[in-house]
């Protein structure tokens, strides 16, 4: 007799975990990153898990969705999505996207629905004794390659002890950071978060990385802090050194102009972050690579849908990352493992997280040659460690952060800081 997969209980637990002072175009990471862990329990006692952002507004929307999902069958993803859509119909609150102002046009419905969809797929996988990747069509690859994510950074948060990575405010220090990442994780691609120093200094950093790692695919992402003219100049300067240039200038108009003048492909996770952005991006020939993200695009099945659309229009795919925990990493592994046309190593913030700052049981993820194996157990193949979850929730309560605010944190120490796009 089949188990009853009617959703009976949903628990949403906000958590906070340590985050280094990583610099970006809109400021600097605060001492803690915020996430939420979702547990969806069925009438028969199967519990599926998901992970999402942790801002106060987003949490309020997750709560609205959770109440609407009680009584819905976790095997009916369409019914779940419709229930969430109805719950959000009267939501007039703006913001709460979890991305510190960098990405503000992703679909609210998709952002809110995503962790519940992941939890439902986890339930289905456990119900049928198969991994989530099988529910998504089966594996195209048994392990998923990731890129080492390099950041300019302070040596420590003000008033705190230096972290293990140390300061990185120039090309030489970034090369040192890259050597440590490659040594410890085996990465075979590297990405530099730009939009922090003068564009010429960041180009010098890429050139230093290319000299030190001549066979390593490199990328830089200034998060649209460069003007179109600057992006074209830097793009031409870095010809032959970048596998792609990510979000160099503001808007699809800016991206299209840059793309028509630089030799390398352009990628985005800022200006094509919802399905209704795709037609315009195609018509303007603005981008070559979409950096998918289950948190933006409505979960794992919608990520597969995005992959099909990208293939139709000759676009390539990789995967975007935000500061995340193990539940999100497991979900990323399943969908990336089951998506043949993810053509580039995916992003991950995993090395920047303290090893004991997580919510999953044991240590299920191992980087070998920069890649992580897709879990093979039923569902997501990972389970919650409720003691760890409780500890990170207690930390959330203690730090009293309600939103991620990279700009506000930076302006505490530099009141003149300008986070505007295209400022260089």
CSV table of C-alpha atoms in Angstrom, one decimal:
chain,number,residue,atom,x,y,z
A,1,UNK,CA,0.0,0.0,0.0
A,2,UNK,CA,1.4,3.4,-1.0
A,3,UNK,CA,2.4,5.8,1.8
A,4,UNK,CA,0.2,8.8,2.3
A,5,UNK,CA,2.2,11.8,1.0
A,6,UNK,CA,-0.3,14.5,2.0
A,7,UNK,CA,1.6,17.3,3.7
A,8,UNK,CA,0.7,17.4,7.3
A,9,UNK,CA,3.4,19.6,8.9
A,10,UNK,CA,6.0,22.2,7.8
A,11,UNK,CA,8.7,23.6,9.9
A,12,UNK,CA,10.8,26.6,8.9
A,13,UNK,CA,13.9,27.3,10.9
A,14,UNK,CA,16.0,30.4,10.2
A,15,UNK,CA,19.7,30.0,10.8
A,16,UNK,CA,22.9,32.1,10.9
A,17,UNK,CA,26.4,30.9,10.1
A,18,UNK,CA,29.8,32.6,10.1
A,19,UNK,CA,30.7,34.4,6.9
A,20,UNK,CA,34.1,36.0,6.1
A,21,UNK,CA,34.5,39.7,5.0
A,22,UNK,CA,34.2,39.0,1.3
A,23,UNK,CA,34.1,42.2,-0.8
A,24,UNK,CA,31.8,42.7,-3.8
A,25,UNK,CA,30.3,45.4,-5.9
A,26,UNK,CA,27.7,46.4,-3.3
A,27,UNK,CA,29.8,46.2,-0.2
A,28,UNK,CA,31.1,43.4,2.1
A,29,UNK,CA,29.6,40.3,3.6
A,30,UNK,CA,28.6,40.7,7.2
A,31,UNK,CA,29.9,38.4,10.0
A,32,UNK,CA,27.0,36.0,9.5
A,33,UNK,CA,25.0,34.7,6.5
A,34,UNK,CA,21.3,34.0,6.9
A,35,UNK,CA,19.5,30.9,5.6
A,36,UNK,CA,16.3,29.0,6.3
A,37,UNK,CA,15.8,25.3,6.5
A,38,UNK,CA,12.5,23.8,5.5
A,39,UNK,CA,11.2,20.5,6.8
A,40,UNK,CA,8.0,19.1,5.0
A,41,UNK,CA,6.5,16.1,6.8
A,42,UNK,CA,3.8,13.9,5.3
A,43,UNK,CA,0.9,12.1,6.9
A,44,UNK,CA,2.9,8.8,6.7
A,45,UNK,CA,5.9,10.3,8.5
A,46,UNK,CA,8.3,10.9,5.5
A,47,UNK,CA,10.2,14.2,5.9
A,48,UNK,CA,11.7,16.1,3.0
A,49,UNK,CA,14.1,19.0,3.4
A,50,UNK,CA,14.8,22.2,1.5
A,51,UNK,CA,16.9,25.4,2.0
A,52,UNK,CA,16.4,29.0,1.1
A,53,UNK,CA,17.3,32.6,2.0
A,54,UNK,CA,16.9,33.9,5.5
A,55,UNK,CA,15.8,37.5,5.3
A,56,UNK,CA,12.8,38.5,7.4
A,57,UNK,CA,10.6,39.4,4.4
A,58,UNK,CA,11.4,36.2,2.7
A,59,UNK,CA,10.7,34.2,5.9
A,60,UNK,CA,7.3,35.8,6.1
A,61,UNK,CA,6.5,34.7,2.5
A,62,UNK,CA,7.8,31.2,3.3
A,63,UNK,CA,5.4,31.1,6.2
A,64,UNK,CA,2.5,32.1,4.0
A,65,UNK,CA,3.3,29.4,1.6
A,66,UNK,CA,3.8,26.8,4.3
A,67,UNK,CA,0.3,27.4,5.6
A,68,UNK,CA,-1.2,27.1,2.1
A,69,UNK,CA,0.6,23.7,1.5
A,70,UNK,CA,-0.9,21.8,4.5
A,71,UNK,CA,-3.2,19.2,3.0
A,72,UNK,CA,-1.6,19.2,-0.5
A,73,UNK,CA,-0.1,16.0,-1.9
A,74,UNK,CA,3.7,16.2,-2.0
A,75,UNK,CA,3.6,14.1,-5.2
A,76,UNK,CA,1.7,16.8,-7.0
A,77,UNK,CA,4.2,19.6,-7.7
A,78,UNK,CA,1.7,21.5,-9.8
A,79,UNK,CA,-0.8,21.6,-7.0
A,80,UNK,CA,1.9,22.7,-4.6
A,81,UNK,CA,3.0,25.5,-7.0
A,82,UNK,CA,-0.6,26.6,-7.4
A,83,UNK,CA,-1.2,26.7,-3.7
A,84,UNK,CA,1.9,28.9,-3.2
A,85,UNK,CA,0.9,31.2,-6.0
A,86,UNK,CA,-2.5,31.7,-4.4
A,87,UNK,CA,-0.9,32.3,-1.0
A,88,UNK,CA,1.3,35.1,-2.5
A,89,UNK,CA,-1.4,36.7,-4.6
A,90,UNK,CA,-2.1,39.5,-2.1
A,91,UNK,CA,1.6,39.9,-1.0
A,92,UNK,CA,2.5,43.5,-1.7
A,93,UNK,CA,5.8,43.6,0.2
A,94,UNK,CA,8.8,44.5,-1.9
A,95,UNK,CA,12.4,43.1,-1.4
A,96,UNK,CA,13.3,40.1,0.7
A,97,UNK,CA,15.1,38.5,-2.2
A,98,UNK,CA,18.1,37.5,-0.1
A,99,UNK,CA,20.7,38.9,-2.5
A,100,UNK,CA,21.8,42.1,-0.9
A,101,UNK,CA,20.4,44.3,-3.7
A,102,UNK,CA,22.3,42.6,-6.5
A,103,UNK,CA,19.4,40.7,-8.0
A,104,UNK,CA,16.0,42.2,-7.5
A,105,UNK,CA,14.0,40.9,-10.5
A,106,UNK,CA,13.8,37.2,-9.9
A,107,UNK,CA,10.3,35.8,-9.6
A,108,UNK,CA,8.9,36.0,-6.1
A,109,UNK,CA,6.8,32.9,-6.7
A,110,UNK,CA,9.8,30.9,-7.9
A,111,UNK,CA,12.0,32.0,-5.0
A,112,UNK,CA,9.4,31.1,-2.4
A,113,UNK,CA,8.2,27.8,-4.1
A,114,UNK,CA,11.7,26.5,-4.7
A,115,UNK,CA,12.6,25.0,-1.2
A,116,UNK,CA,9.2,23.4,-0.9
A,117,UNK,CA,9.7,21.8,-4.4
A,118,UNK,CA,13.1,20.4,-3.3
A,119,UNK,CA,11.6,19.0,-0.1
A,120,UNK,CA,8.8,17.4,-2.1
A,121,UNK,CA,11.3,15.8,-4.5
A,122,UNK,CA,13.2,14.6,-1.4
A,123,UNK,CA,9.9,13.0,-0.1
A,124,UNK,CA,9.2,11.4,-3.5
A,125,UNK,CA,12.7,10.0,-3.7
A,126,UNK,CA,12.5,8.5,-0.3
A,127,UNK,CA,9.0,7.1,-1.1
A,128,UNK,CA,10.2,5.3,-4.2
A,129,UNK,CA,13.8,4.5,-2.9
A,130,UNK,CA,15.6,6.5,-5.6
A,131,UNK,CA,17.8,9.6,-5.6
A,132,UNK,CA,16.3,12.9,-6.7
A,133,UNK,CA,18.6,12.8,-9.8
A,134,UNK,CA,16.6,9.8,-11.0
A,135,UNK,CA,13.3,11.8,-10.7
A,136,UNK,CA,15.0,14.4,-12.9
A,137,UNK,CA,15.7,12.0,-15.7
A,138,UNK,CA,18.9,10.2,-14.4
A,139,UNK,CA,22.5,11.2,-14.3
A,140,UNK,CA,24.4,12.8,-17.1
A,141,UNK,CA,27.5,12.8,-14.9
A,142,UNK,CA,28.3,11.1,-11.6
A,143,UNK,CA,30.2,14.1,-10.1
A,144,UNK,CA,29.8,17.8,-10.6
A,145,UNK,CA,32.8,20.1,-11.2
A,146,UNK,CA,33.0,23.4,-9.4
A,147,UNK,CA,35.1,26.5,-9.8
A,148,UNK,CA,37.2,28.0,-7.0
A,149,UNK,CA,35.5,31.3,-6.1
A,150,UNK,CA,38.1,34.0,-5.4
A,151,UNK,CA,37.2,37.2,-3.4
A,152,UNK,CA,39.0,40.3,-2.5
A,153,UNK,CA,38.6,40.4,1.2
A,154,UNK,CA,39.7,42.0,4.5
A,155,UNK,CA,41.9,39.9,6.8
A,156,UNK,CA,39.0,39.9,9.3
A,157,UNK,CA,35.8,41.5,10.3
A,158,UNK,CA,36.6,44.7,12.3
A,159,UNK,CA,37.2,43.8,15.9
A,160,UNK,CA,37.6,40.0,15.1
A,161,UNK,CA,40.5,37.7,14.7
A,162,UNK,CA,41.9,37.1,11.2
A,163,UNK,CA,40.4,34.1,9.4
A,164,UNK,CA,42.4,31.3,7.8
A,165,UNK,CA,42.3,32.9,4.4
A,166,UNK,CA,43.9,36.2,5.4
A,167,UNK,CA,43.8,39.5,3.5
A,168,UNK,CA,43.4,39.7,-0.3
A,169,UNK,CA,43.4,43.2,-1.6
A,170,UNK,CA,45.8,42.9,-4.6
A,171,UNK,CA,46.8,40.6,-7.4
A,172,UNK,CA,49.6,38.8,-5.4
A,173,UNK,CA,47.3,38.1,-2.5
A,174,UNK,CA,44.5,36.8,-4.8
A,175,UNK,CA,47.1,34.4,-6.4
A,176,UNK,CA,48.0,33.2,-3.0
A,177,UNK,CA,44.3,32.6,-2.2
A,178,UNK,CA,43.9,30.7,-5.5
A,179,UNK,CA,46.9,28.5,-4.7
A,180,UNK,CA,45.4,27.6,-1.4
A,181,UNK,CA,42.0,26.8,-2.9
A,182,UNK,CA,43.5,24.7,-5.7
A,183,UNK,CA,45.7,22.9,-3.3
A,184,UNK,CA,42.9,22.1,-0.8
A,185,UNK,CA,40.0,21.4,-3.2
A,186,UNK,CA,41.6,20.6,-6.5
A,187,UNK,CA,39.6,23.2,-8.5
A,188,UNK,CA,40.2,23.1,-12.3
A,189,UNK,CA,38.5,26.5,-12.9
A,190,UNK,CA,38.7,29.8,-11.0
A,191,UNK,CA,36.3,32.8,-10.8
A,192,UNK,CA,37.2,36.2,-9.4
A,193,UNK,CA,34.5,38.4,-7.8
A,194,UNK,CA,35.2,41.8,-9.2
A,195,UNK,CA,33.6,45.2,-8.9
A,196,UNK,CA,35.7,46.0,-5.9
A,197,UNK,CA,39.0,47.6,-7.1
A,198,UNK,CA,39.7,49.8,-10.1
A,199,UNK,CA,38.9,47.8,-13.2
A,200,UNK,CA,42.5,48.0,-14.3
A,201,UNK,CA,43.7,46.5,-11.0
A,202,UNK,CA,41.2,43.7,-11.4
A,203,UNK,CA,42.4,43.0,-15.0
A,204,UNK,CA,45.9,42.9,-13.5
A,205,UNK,CA,44.7,40.3,-11.0
A,206,UNK,CA,43.3,38.1,-13.9
A,207,UNK,CA,46.5,38.5,-15.7
A,208,UNK,CA,48.5,37.4,-12.7
A,209,UNK,CA,46.2,34.4,-12.3
A,210,UNK,CA,46.6,33.5,-16.0
A,211,UNK,CA,50.4,33.6,-15.5
A,212,UNK,CA,50.3,31.4,-12.4
A,213,UNK,CA,47.7,29.0,-13.8
A,214,UNK,CA,48.2,29.1,-17.6
A,215,UNK,CA,45.9,26.2,-18.3
A,216,UNK,CA,43.1,27.1,-15.9
A,217,UNK,CA,39.8,28.4,-17.2
A,218,UNK,CA,39.3,31.9,-15.6
A,219,UNK,CA,36.3,34.1,-15.2
A,220,UNK,CA,35.6,37.5,-13.6
A,221,UNK,CA,32.3,38.9,-12.3
A,222,UNK,CA,32.1,42.7,-11.5
A,223,UNK,CA,28.4,42.5,-10.9
A,224,UNK,CA,27.7,45.3,-13.4
A,225,UNK,CA,29.9,47.8,-11.6
A,226,UNK,CA,31.6,48.7,-14.9
A,227,UNK,CA,30.3,51.0,-17.5
A,228,UNK,CA,29.8,49.7,-21.1
A,229,UNK,CA,33.0,51.5,-22.3
A,230,UNK,CA,35.0,50.1,-19.4
A,231,UNK,CA,33.7,46.6,-19.9
A,232,UNK,CA,34.7,46.7,-23.5
A,233,UNK,CA,38.1,48.0,-22.7
A,234,UNK,CA,38.8,45.4,-20.0
A,235,UNK,CA,37.2,42.6,-22.1
A,236,UNK,CA,39.5,43.3,-25.0
A,237,UNK,CA,42.5,43.5,-22.6
A,238,UNK,CA,41.7,40.1,-21.3
A,239,UNK,CA,41.3,38.4,-24.7
A,240,UNK,CA,42.6,34.8,-24.4
A,241,UNK,CA,42.6,34.8,-20.6
A,242,UNK,CA,38.9,34.4,-19.8
A,243,UNK,CA,36.6,31.5,-20.7
A,244,UNK,CA,33.7,34.0,-20.0
A,245,UNK,CA,33.0,37.5,-18.7
A,246,UNK,CA,30.1,37.6,-16.2
A,247,UNK,CA,27.8,40.6,-15.8
A,248,UNK,CA,30.3,43.3,-16.9
A,249,UNK,CA,27.8,46.1,-17.4
A,250,UNK,CA,24.3,47.1,-16.4
A,251,UNK,CA,21.1,45.8,-18.1
A,252,UNK,CA,20.5,43.8,-21.2
A,253,UNK,CA,21.2,46.8,-23.4
A,254,UNK,CA,24.6,47.2,-21.8
A,255,UNK,CA,25.3,43.5,-22.0
A,256,UNK,CA,24.4,43.4,-25.7
A,257,UNK,CA,26.7,46.3,-26.5
A,258,UNK,CA,29.6,44.7,-24.6
A,259,UNK,CA,28.9,41.3,-26.2
A,260,UNK,CA,29.2,42.9,-29.7
A,261,UNK,CA,32.7,44.2,-29.0
A,262,UNK,CA,34.5,41.6,-26.8
A,263,UNK,CA,36.0,38.3,-27.9
A,264,UNK,CA,34.8,36.1,-25.0
A,265,UNK,CA,31.2,34.8,-24.2
A,266,UNK,CA,29.1,36.8,-21.7
A,267,UNK,CA,27.4,35.2,-18.8
A,268,UNK,CA,24.7,36.5,-16.4
A,269,UNK,CA,23.0,35.7,-13.1
A,270,UNK,CA,21.7,39.3,-12.8
A,271,UNK,CA,19.7,40.2,-15.9
A,272,UNK,CA,18.3,36.8,-16.9
A,273,UNK,CA,16.9,35.4,-13.7
A,274,UNK,CA,13.3,34.5,-14.6
A,275,UNK,CA,11.6,32.9,-17.5
A,276,UNK,CA,10.1,36.2,-18.8
A,277,UNK,CA,13.6,37.7,-19.2
A,278,UNK,CA,14.6,35.1,-21.8
A,279,UNK,CA,12.8,36.4,-24.9
A,280,UNK,CA,14.3,39.9,-24.6
A,281,UNK,CA,17.8,38.5,-24.0
A,282,UNK,CA,17.5,36.3,-27.1
A,283,UNK,CA,16.2,39.1,-29.3
A,284,UNK,CA,19.0,41.4,-28.2
A,285,UNK,CA,21.6,38.7,-28.4
A,286,UNK,CA,22.8,39.9,-25.0
A,287,UNK,CA,24.2,36.8,-23.4
A,288,UNK,CA,25.8,33.4,-24.2
A,289,UNK,CA,25.6,31.7,-20.8
A,290,UNK,CA,22.9,31.7,-18.1
A,291,UNK,CA,24.1,31.0,-14.6
A,292,UNK,CA,21.1,28.9,-13.4
A,293,UNK,CA,20.1,28.8,-9.7
A,294,UNK,CA,17.3,26.6,-8.3
A,295,UNK,CA,16.6,29.3,-5.7
A,296,UNK,CA,15.8,31.8,-8.5
A,297,UNK,CA,14.2,29.6,-11.1
A,298,UNK,CA,11.6,27.7,-9.0
A,299,UNK,CA,13.4,24.6,-8.0
A,300,UNK,CA,15.0,21.6,-9.8
A,301,UNK,CA,12.3,20.7,-12.4
A,302,UNK,CA,12.2,24.4,-13.5
A,303,UNK,CA,16.0,24.3,-13.8
A,304,UNK,CA,15.7,21.4,-16.2
A,305,UNK,CA,13.1,23.4,-18.1
A,306,UNK,CA,15.5,26.3,-18.3
A,307,UNK,CA,18.2,23.9,-19.6
A,308,UNK,CA,15.9,22.9,-22.4
A,309,UNK,CA,15.1,26.5,-23.4
A,310,UNK,CA,18.8,27.4,-23.3
A,311,UNK,CA,19.6,24.5,-25.6
A,312,UNK,CA,16.9,25.6,-28.0
A,313,UNK,CA,18.4,29.0,-28.4
A,314,UNK,CA,22.0,27.9,-28.4
A,315,UNK,CA,22.8,29.2,-25.0
A,316,UNK,CA,25.1,27.5,-22.5
A,317,UNK,CA,24.6,26.9,-18.7
A,318,UNK,CA,26.5,27.0,-15.5
A,319,UNK,CA,25.2,27.5,-12.0
A,320,UNK,CA,25.2,30.5,-9.7
A,321,UNK,CA,25.9,30.3,-6.0
A,322,UNK,CA,25.1,32.3,-2.9
A,323,UNK,CA,26.3,31.6,0.6
A,324,UNK,CA,24.7,28.2,1.3
A,325,UNK,CA,24.6,25.1,3.5
A,326,UNK,CA,24.6,21.4,2.7
A,327,UNK,CA,20.9,21.0,1.8
A,328,UNK,CA,21.3,23.5,-1.1
A,329,UNK,CA,24.6,21.8,-2.1
A,330,UNK,CA,22.9,18.5,-2.3
A,331,UNK,CA,20.0,19.9,-4.4
A,332,UNK,CA,22.6,21.6,-6.7
A,333,UNK,CA,24.4,18.4,-7.2
A,334,UNK,CA,21.3,16.4,-8.2
A,335,UNK,CA,20.1,18.9,-10.8
A,336,UNK,CA,23.6,19.6,-12.2
A,337,UNK,CA,24.2,15.9,-12.3
A,338,UNK,CA,21.0,15.4,-14.2
A,339,UNK,CA,21.4,18.3,-16.7
A,340,UNK,CA,23.7,17.4,-19.7
A,341,UNK,CA,24.1,21.0,-20.9
A,342,UNK,CA,25.6,22.5,-17.8
A,343,UNK,CA,28.7,23.2,-19.8
A,344,UNK,CA,30.9,25.0,-17.3
A,345,UNK,CA,32.1,24.3,-13.8
A,346,UNK,CA,29.5,25.5,-11.3
A,347,UNK,CA,30.0,28.2,-8.6
A,348,UNK,CA,30.0,27.4,-4.9
A,349,UNK,CA,30.8,29.4,-1.7
A,350,UNK,CA,31.5,26.1,0.1
A,351,UNK,CA,35.2,26.7,0.8
A,352,UNK,CA,34.3,30.0,2.6
A,353,UNK,CA,32.0,28.2,5.1
A,354,UNK,CA,33.5,26.8,8.4
A,355,UNK,CA,33.4,23.0,8.2
A,356,UNK,CA,31.3,22.7,11.4
A,357,UNK,CA,28.8,25.3,10.3
A,358,UNK,CA,26.2,23.1,8.6
A,359,UNK,CA,22.9,21.4,9.2
A,360,UNK,CA,23.4,18.0,7.4
A,361,UNK,CA,24.5,14.9,9.2
A,362,UNK,CA,28.0,13.7,8.9
A,363,UNK,CA,30.3,14.9,6.1
A,364,UNK,CA,28.7,13.8,2.9
A,365,UNK,CA,30.5,16.1,0.5
A,366,UNK,CA,34.1,15.6,-0.6
A,367,UNK,CA,35.9,17.6,-3.3
A,368,UNK,CA,38.1,15.6,-5.5
A,369,UNK,CA,39.7,17.3,-8.4
A,370,UNK,CA,37.3,20.2,-7.8
A,371,UNK,CA,34.3,18.0,-8.2
A,372,UNK,CA,31.7,16.5,-5.8
A,373,UNK,CA,29.9,13.2,-6.3
A,374,UNK,CA,26.1,13.4,-6.7
A,375,UNK,CA,24.5,11.7,-3.6
A,376,UNK,CA,23.2,8.2,-4.4
A,377,UNK,CA,20.9,7.6,-1.4
A,378,UNK,CA,17.1,8.0,-1.6
A,379,UNK,CA,15.8,11.5,-2.1
A,380,UNK,CA,18.5,14.2,-1.6
A,381,UNK,CA,20.7,11.6,0.0
A,382,UNK,CA,21.4,13.8,3.0
A,383,UNK,CA,19.6,14.2,6.3
A,384,UNK,CA,19.4,17.0,8.9
A,385,UNK,CA,21.4,16.9,12.1
A,386,UNK,CA,18.9,18.5,14.4
A,387,UNK,CA,21.6,19.3,17.0
A,388,UNK,CA,23.5,21.3,14.4
A,389,UNK,CA,20.3,22.9,13.2
A,390,UNK,CA,19.5,24.0,16.7
A,391,UNK,CA,22.9,25.5,17.2
A,392,UNK,CA,22.7,27.6,14.1
A,393,UNK,CA,19.2,28.7,14.9
A,394,UNK,CA,20.3,29.8,18.4
A,395,UNK,CA,23.1,31.7,16.7
A,396,UNK,CA,20.4,33.4,14.4
A,397,UNK,CA,18.5,34.4,17.5
A,398,UNK,CA,21.6,35.7,19.2
A,399,UNK,CA,23.0,37.9,16.3
A,400,UNK,CA,19.6,39.6,15.7
A,401,UNK,CA,20.2,40.0,11.9
A,402,UNK,CA,17.0,40.4,9.9
A,403,UNK,CA,18.3,41.2,6.5
A,404,UNK,CA,21.5,40.8,4.5
A,405,UNK,CA,22.9,44.3,4.0
A,406,UNK,CA,26.4,44.3,2.4
A,407,UNK,CA,26.1,48.0,1.5
A,408,UNK,CA,25.1,49.1,5.0
A,409,UNK,CA,27.8,47.1,6.6
A,410,UNK,CA,30.4,48.6,4.2
A,411,UNK,CA,29.2,52.2,4.8
A,412,UNK,CA,29.6,51.7,8.5
A,413,UNK,CA,33.3,51.8,7.9
A,414,UNK,CA,33.4,53.8,4.6
A,415,UNK,CA,30.5,56.3,4.5
A,416,UNK,CA,31.5,57.4,1.0
A,417,UNK,CA,31.1,53.9,-0.5
A,418,UNK,CA,29.1,53.9,-3.7
A,419,UNK,CA,27.3,50.7,-4.7
A,420,UNK,CA,25.7,52.0,-8.0
A,421,UNK,CA,26.0,49.9,-11.2
A,422,UNK,CA,28.2,51.2,-14.0
A,423,UNK,CA,30.2,53.5,-11.6
A,424,UNK,CA,33.5,52.7,-13.2
